[in-house]
Tab-separated table of N, CA and C in Angstrom:
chain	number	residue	atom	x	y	z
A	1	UNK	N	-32.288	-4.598	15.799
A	1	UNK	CA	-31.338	-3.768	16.514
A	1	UNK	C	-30.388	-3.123	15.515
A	2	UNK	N	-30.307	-2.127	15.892
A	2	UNK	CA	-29.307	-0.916	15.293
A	2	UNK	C	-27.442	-1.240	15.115
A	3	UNK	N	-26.688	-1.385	14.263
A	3	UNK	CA	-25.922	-1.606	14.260
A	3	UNK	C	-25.169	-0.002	15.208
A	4	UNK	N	-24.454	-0.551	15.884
A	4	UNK	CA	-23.550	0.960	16.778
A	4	UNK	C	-22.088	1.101	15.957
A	5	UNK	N	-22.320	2.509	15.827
A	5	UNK	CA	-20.768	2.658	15.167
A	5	UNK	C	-19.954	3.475	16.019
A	6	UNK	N	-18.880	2.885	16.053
A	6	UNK	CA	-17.938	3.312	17.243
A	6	UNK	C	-16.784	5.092	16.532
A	7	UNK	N	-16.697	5.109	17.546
A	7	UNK	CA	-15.841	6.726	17.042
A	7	UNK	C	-14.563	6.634	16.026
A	8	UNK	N	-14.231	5.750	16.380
A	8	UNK	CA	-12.894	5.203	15.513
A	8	UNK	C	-13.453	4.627	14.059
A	9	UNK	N	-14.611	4.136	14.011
A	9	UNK	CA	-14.964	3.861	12.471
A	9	UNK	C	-15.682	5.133	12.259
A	10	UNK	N	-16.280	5.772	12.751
A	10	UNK	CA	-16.590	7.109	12.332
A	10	UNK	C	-15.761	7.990	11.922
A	11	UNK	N	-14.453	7.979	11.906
A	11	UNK	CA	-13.077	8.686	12.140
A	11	UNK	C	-12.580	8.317	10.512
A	12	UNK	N	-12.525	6.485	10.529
A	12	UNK	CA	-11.790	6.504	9.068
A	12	UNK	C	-13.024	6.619	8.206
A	13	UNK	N	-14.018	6.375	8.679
A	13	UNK	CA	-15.415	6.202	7.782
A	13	UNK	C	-15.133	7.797	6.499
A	14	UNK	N	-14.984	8.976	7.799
A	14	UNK	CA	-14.701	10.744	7.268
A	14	UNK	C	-13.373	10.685	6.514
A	15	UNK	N	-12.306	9.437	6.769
A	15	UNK	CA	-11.372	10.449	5.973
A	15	UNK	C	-11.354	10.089	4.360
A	16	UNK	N	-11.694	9.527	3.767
A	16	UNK	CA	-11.878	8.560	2.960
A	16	UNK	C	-10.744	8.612	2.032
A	17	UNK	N	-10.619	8.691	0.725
A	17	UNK	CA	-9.117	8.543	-0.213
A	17	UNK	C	-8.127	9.443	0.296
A	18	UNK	N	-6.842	9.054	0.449
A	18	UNK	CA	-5.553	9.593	1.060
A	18	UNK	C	-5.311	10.633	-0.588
A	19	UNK	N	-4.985	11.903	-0.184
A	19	UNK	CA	-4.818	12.949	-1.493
A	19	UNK	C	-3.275	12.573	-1.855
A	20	UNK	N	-3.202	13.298	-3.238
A	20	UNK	CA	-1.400	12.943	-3.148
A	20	UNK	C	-0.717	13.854	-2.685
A	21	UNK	N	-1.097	15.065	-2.063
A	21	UNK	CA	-0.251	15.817	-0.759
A	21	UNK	C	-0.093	14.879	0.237
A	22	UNK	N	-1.324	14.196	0.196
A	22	UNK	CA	-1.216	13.184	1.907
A	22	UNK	C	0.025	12.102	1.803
A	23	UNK	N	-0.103	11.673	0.380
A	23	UNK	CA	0.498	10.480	0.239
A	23	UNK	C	1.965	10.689	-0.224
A	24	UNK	N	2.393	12.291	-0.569
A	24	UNK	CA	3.893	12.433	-0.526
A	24	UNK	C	4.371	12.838	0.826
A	25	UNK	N	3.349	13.532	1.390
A	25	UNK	CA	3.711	14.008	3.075
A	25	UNK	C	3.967	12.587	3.689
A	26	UNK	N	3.756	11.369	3.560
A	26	UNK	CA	3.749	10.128	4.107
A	26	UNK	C	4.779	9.675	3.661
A	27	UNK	N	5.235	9.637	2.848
A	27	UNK	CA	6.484	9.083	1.844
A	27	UNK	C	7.854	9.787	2.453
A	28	UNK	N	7.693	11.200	2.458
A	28	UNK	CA	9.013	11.781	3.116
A	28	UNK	C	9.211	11.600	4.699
A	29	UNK	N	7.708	10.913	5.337
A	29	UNK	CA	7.844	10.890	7.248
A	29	UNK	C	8.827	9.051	7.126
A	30	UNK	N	8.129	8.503	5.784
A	30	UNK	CA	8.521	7.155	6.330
A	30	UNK	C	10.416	7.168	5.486
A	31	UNK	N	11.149	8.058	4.906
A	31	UNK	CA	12.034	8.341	4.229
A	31	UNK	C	12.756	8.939	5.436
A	32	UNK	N	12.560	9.787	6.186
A	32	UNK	CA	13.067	10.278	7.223
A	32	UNK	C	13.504	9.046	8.096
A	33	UNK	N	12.248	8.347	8.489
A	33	UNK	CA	12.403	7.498	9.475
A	33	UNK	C	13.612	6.447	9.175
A	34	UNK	N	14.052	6.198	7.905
A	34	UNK	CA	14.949	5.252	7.615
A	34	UNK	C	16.496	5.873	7.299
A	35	UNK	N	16.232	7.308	7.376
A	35	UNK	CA	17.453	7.776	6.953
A	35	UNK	C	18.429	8.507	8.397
A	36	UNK	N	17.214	8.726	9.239
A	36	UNK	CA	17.910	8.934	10.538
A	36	UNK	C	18.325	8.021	11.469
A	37	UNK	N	18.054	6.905	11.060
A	37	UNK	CA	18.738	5.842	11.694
A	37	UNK	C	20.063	5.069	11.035
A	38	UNK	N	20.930	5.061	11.507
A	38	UNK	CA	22.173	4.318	11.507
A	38	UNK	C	22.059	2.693	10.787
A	39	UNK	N	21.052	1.940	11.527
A	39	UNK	CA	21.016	0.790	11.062
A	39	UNK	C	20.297	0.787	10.069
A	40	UNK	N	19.271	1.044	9.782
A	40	UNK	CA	18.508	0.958	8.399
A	40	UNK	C	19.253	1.728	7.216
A	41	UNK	N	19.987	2.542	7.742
A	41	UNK	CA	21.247	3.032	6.570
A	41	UNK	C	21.875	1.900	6.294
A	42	UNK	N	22.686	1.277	7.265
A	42	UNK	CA	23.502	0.399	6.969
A	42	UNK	C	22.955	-0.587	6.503
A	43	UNK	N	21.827	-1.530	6.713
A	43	UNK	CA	21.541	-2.162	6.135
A	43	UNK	C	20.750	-1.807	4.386
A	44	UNK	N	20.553	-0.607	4.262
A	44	UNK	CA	20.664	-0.308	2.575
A	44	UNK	C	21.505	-0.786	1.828
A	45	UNK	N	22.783	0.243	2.870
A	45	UNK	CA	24.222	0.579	2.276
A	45	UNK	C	24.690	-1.050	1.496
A	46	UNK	N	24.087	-2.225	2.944
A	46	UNK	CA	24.776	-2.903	2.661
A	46	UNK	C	24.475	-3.951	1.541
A	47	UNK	N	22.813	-4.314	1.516
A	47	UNK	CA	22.182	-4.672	0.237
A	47	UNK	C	22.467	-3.915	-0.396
A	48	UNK	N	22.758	-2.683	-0.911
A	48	UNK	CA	23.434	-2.198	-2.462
A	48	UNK	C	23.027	-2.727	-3.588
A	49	UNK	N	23.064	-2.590	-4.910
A	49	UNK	CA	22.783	-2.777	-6.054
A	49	UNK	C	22.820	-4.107	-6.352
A	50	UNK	N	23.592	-4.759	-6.411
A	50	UNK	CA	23.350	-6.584	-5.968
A	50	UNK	C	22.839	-7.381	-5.473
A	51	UNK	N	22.568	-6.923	-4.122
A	51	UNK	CA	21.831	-7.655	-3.480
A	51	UNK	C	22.476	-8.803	-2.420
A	52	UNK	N	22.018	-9.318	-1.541
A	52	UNK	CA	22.645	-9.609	-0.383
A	52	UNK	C	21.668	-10.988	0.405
A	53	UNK	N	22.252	-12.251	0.633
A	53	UNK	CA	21.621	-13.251	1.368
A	53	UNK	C	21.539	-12.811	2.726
A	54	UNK	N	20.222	-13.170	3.139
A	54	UNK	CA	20.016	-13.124	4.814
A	54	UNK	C	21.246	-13.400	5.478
A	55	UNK	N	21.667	-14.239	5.665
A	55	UNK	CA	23.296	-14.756	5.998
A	55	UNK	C	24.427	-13.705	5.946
A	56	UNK	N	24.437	-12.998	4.973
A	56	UNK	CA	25.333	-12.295	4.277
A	56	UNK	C	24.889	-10.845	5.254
A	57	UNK	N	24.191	-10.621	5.365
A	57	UNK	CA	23.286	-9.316	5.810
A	57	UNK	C	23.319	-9.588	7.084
A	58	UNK	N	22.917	-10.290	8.122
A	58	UNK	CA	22.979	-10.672	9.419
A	58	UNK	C	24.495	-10.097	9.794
A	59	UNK	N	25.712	-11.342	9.017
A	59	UNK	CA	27.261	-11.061	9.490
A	59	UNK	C	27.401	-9.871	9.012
A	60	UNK	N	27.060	-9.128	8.046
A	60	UNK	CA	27.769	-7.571	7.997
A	60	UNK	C	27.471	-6.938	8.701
A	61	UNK	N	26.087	-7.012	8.985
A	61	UNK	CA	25.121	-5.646	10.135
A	61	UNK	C	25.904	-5.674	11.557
A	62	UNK	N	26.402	-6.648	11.601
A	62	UNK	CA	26.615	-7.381	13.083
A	62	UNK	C	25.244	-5.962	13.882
A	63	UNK	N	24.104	-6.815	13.180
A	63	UNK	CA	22.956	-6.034	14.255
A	63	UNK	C	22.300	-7.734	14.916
A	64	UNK	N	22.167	-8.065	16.509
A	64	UNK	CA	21.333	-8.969	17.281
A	64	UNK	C	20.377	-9.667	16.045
A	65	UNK	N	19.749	-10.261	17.075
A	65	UNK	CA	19.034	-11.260	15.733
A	65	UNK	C	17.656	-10.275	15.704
A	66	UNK	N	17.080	-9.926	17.354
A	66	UNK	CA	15.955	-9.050	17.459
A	66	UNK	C	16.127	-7.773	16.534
A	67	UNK	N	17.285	-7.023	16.295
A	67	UNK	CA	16.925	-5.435	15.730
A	67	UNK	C	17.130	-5.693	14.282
A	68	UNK	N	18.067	-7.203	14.160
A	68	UNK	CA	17.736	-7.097	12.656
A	68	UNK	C	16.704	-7.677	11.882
A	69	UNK	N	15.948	-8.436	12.753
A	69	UNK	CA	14.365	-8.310	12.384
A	69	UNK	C	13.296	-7.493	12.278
A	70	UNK	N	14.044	-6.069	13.081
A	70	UNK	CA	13.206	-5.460	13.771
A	70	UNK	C	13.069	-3.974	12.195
A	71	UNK	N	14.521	-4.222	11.862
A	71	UNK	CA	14.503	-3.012	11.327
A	71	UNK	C	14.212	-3.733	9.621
A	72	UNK	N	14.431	-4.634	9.420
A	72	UNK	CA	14.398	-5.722	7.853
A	72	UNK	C	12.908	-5.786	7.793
A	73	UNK	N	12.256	-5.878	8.737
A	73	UNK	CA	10.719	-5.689	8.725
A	73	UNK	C	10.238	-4.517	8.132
A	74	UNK	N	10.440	-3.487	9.070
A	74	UNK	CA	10.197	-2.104	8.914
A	74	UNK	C	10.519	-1.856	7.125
A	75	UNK	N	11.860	-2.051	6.873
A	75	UNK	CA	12.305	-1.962	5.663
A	75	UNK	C	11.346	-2.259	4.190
A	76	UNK	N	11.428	-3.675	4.634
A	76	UNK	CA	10.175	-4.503	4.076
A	76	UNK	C	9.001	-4.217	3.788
A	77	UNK	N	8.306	-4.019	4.982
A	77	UNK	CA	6.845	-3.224	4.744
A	77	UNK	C	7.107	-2.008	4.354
A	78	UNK	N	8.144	-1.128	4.454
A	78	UNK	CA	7.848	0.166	3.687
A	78	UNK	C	8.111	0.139	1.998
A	79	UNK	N	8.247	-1.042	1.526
A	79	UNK	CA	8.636	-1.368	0.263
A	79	UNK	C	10.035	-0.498	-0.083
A	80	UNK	N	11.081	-0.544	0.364
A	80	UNK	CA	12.386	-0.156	0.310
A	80	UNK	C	12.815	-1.714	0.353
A	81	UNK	N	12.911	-2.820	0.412
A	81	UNK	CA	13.501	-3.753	-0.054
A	81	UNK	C	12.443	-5.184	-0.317
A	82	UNK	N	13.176	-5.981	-0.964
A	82	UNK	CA	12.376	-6.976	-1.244
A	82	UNK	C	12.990	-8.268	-1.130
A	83	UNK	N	12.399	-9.093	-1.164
A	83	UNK	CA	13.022	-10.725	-0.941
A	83	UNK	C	12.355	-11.466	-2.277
A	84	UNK	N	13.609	-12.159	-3.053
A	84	UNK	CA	13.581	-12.543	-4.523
A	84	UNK	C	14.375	-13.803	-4.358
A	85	UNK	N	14.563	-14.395	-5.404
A	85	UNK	CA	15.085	-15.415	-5.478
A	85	UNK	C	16.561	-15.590	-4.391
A	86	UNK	N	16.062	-15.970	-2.999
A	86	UNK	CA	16.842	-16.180	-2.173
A	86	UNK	C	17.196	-15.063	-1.768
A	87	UNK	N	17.599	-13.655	-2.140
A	87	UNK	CA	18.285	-12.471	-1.990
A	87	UNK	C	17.534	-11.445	-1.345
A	88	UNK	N	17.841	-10.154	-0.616
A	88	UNK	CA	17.313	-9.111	-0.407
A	88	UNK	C	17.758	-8.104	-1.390
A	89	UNK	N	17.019	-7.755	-1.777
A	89	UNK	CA	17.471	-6.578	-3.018
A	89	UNK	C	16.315	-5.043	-2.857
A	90	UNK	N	17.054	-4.164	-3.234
A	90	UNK	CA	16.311	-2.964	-3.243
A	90	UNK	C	15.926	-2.632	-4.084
A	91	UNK	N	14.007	-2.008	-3.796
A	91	UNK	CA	12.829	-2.026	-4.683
A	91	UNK	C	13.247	-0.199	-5.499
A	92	UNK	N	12.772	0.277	-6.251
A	92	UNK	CA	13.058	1.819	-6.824
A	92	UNK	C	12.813	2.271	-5.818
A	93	UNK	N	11.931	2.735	-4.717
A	93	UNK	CA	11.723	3.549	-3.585
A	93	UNK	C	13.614	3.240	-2.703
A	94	UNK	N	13.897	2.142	-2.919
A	94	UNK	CA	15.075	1.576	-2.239
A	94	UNK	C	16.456	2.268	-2.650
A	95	UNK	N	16.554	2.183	-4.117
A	95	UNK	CA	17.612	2.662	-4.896
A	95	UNK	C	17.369	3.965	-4.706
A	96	UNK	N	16.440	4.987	-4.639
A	96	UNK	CA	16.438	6.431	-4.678
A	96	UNK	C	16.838	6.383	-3.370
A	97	UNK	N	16.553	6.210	-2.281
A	97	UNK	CA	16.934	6.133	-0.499
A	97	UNK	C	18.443	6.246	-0.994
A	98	UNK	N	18.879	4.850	-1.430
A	98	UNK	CA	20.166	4.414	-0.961
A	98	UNK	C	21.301	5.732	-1.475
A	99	UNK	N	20.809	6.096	-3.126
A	99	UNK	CA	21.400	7.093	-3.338
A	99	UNK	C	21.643	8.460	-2.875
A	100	UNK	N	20.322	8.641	-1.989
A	100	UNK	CA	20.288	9.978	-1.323
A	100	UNK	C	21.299	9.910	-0.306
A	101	UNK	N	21.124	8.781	1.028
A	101	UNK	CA	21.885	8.622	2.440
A	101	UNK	C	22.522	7.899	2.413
A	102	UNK	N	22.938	6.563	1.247
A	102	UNK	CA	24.165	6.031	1.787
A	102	UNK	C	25.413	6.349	1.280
């Protein structure tokens, strides 16, 4: 029997390596996304060049426990911050952000 390939693997199967038009056009949608929001500003602003304990970051944001997971995630996976010896600190994609919008 025939293996069936579904439309959706046929889809990424065609697009194959992301170009670097693709991959700066992606960079400025996910740069937008963090700069038009209030909280992911603030939480840049507030890790800053030093760097900042979960603890420390929770009481400043005064953001719920849900949005500040919600948005420290987001952050996270977009490699704009990182978690290091105990601290959240901002990655170079992080420091160029922070300098642009905060």
């Amino acid at each position: 029997m025939q293996d069936e390939i579904d439309e959706i693997d046929a889809y990424f199967a065609s697009k194959g390596e992301v170009t670097e038009a693709e991959a700066v056009k992606l960079d400025h949608m996910m740069m937008e996304k963090v700069s038009i929001n209030p909280a992911r500003r603030k939480l840049l602003r507030i890790v800053g060049i030093f760097g900042k304990t979960e603890e420390q970051l929770k009481k400043e944001s005064e953001l719920t426990d849900f949005f500040y997971k919600f948005h420290m995630d987001f952050l996270l996976k977009e490699g704009l911050l990182k978690f290091e010896e105990g601290m959240y600190r901002l990655t170079d994609s992080g420091i160029i952000l922070h300098d642009s919008v905060c």
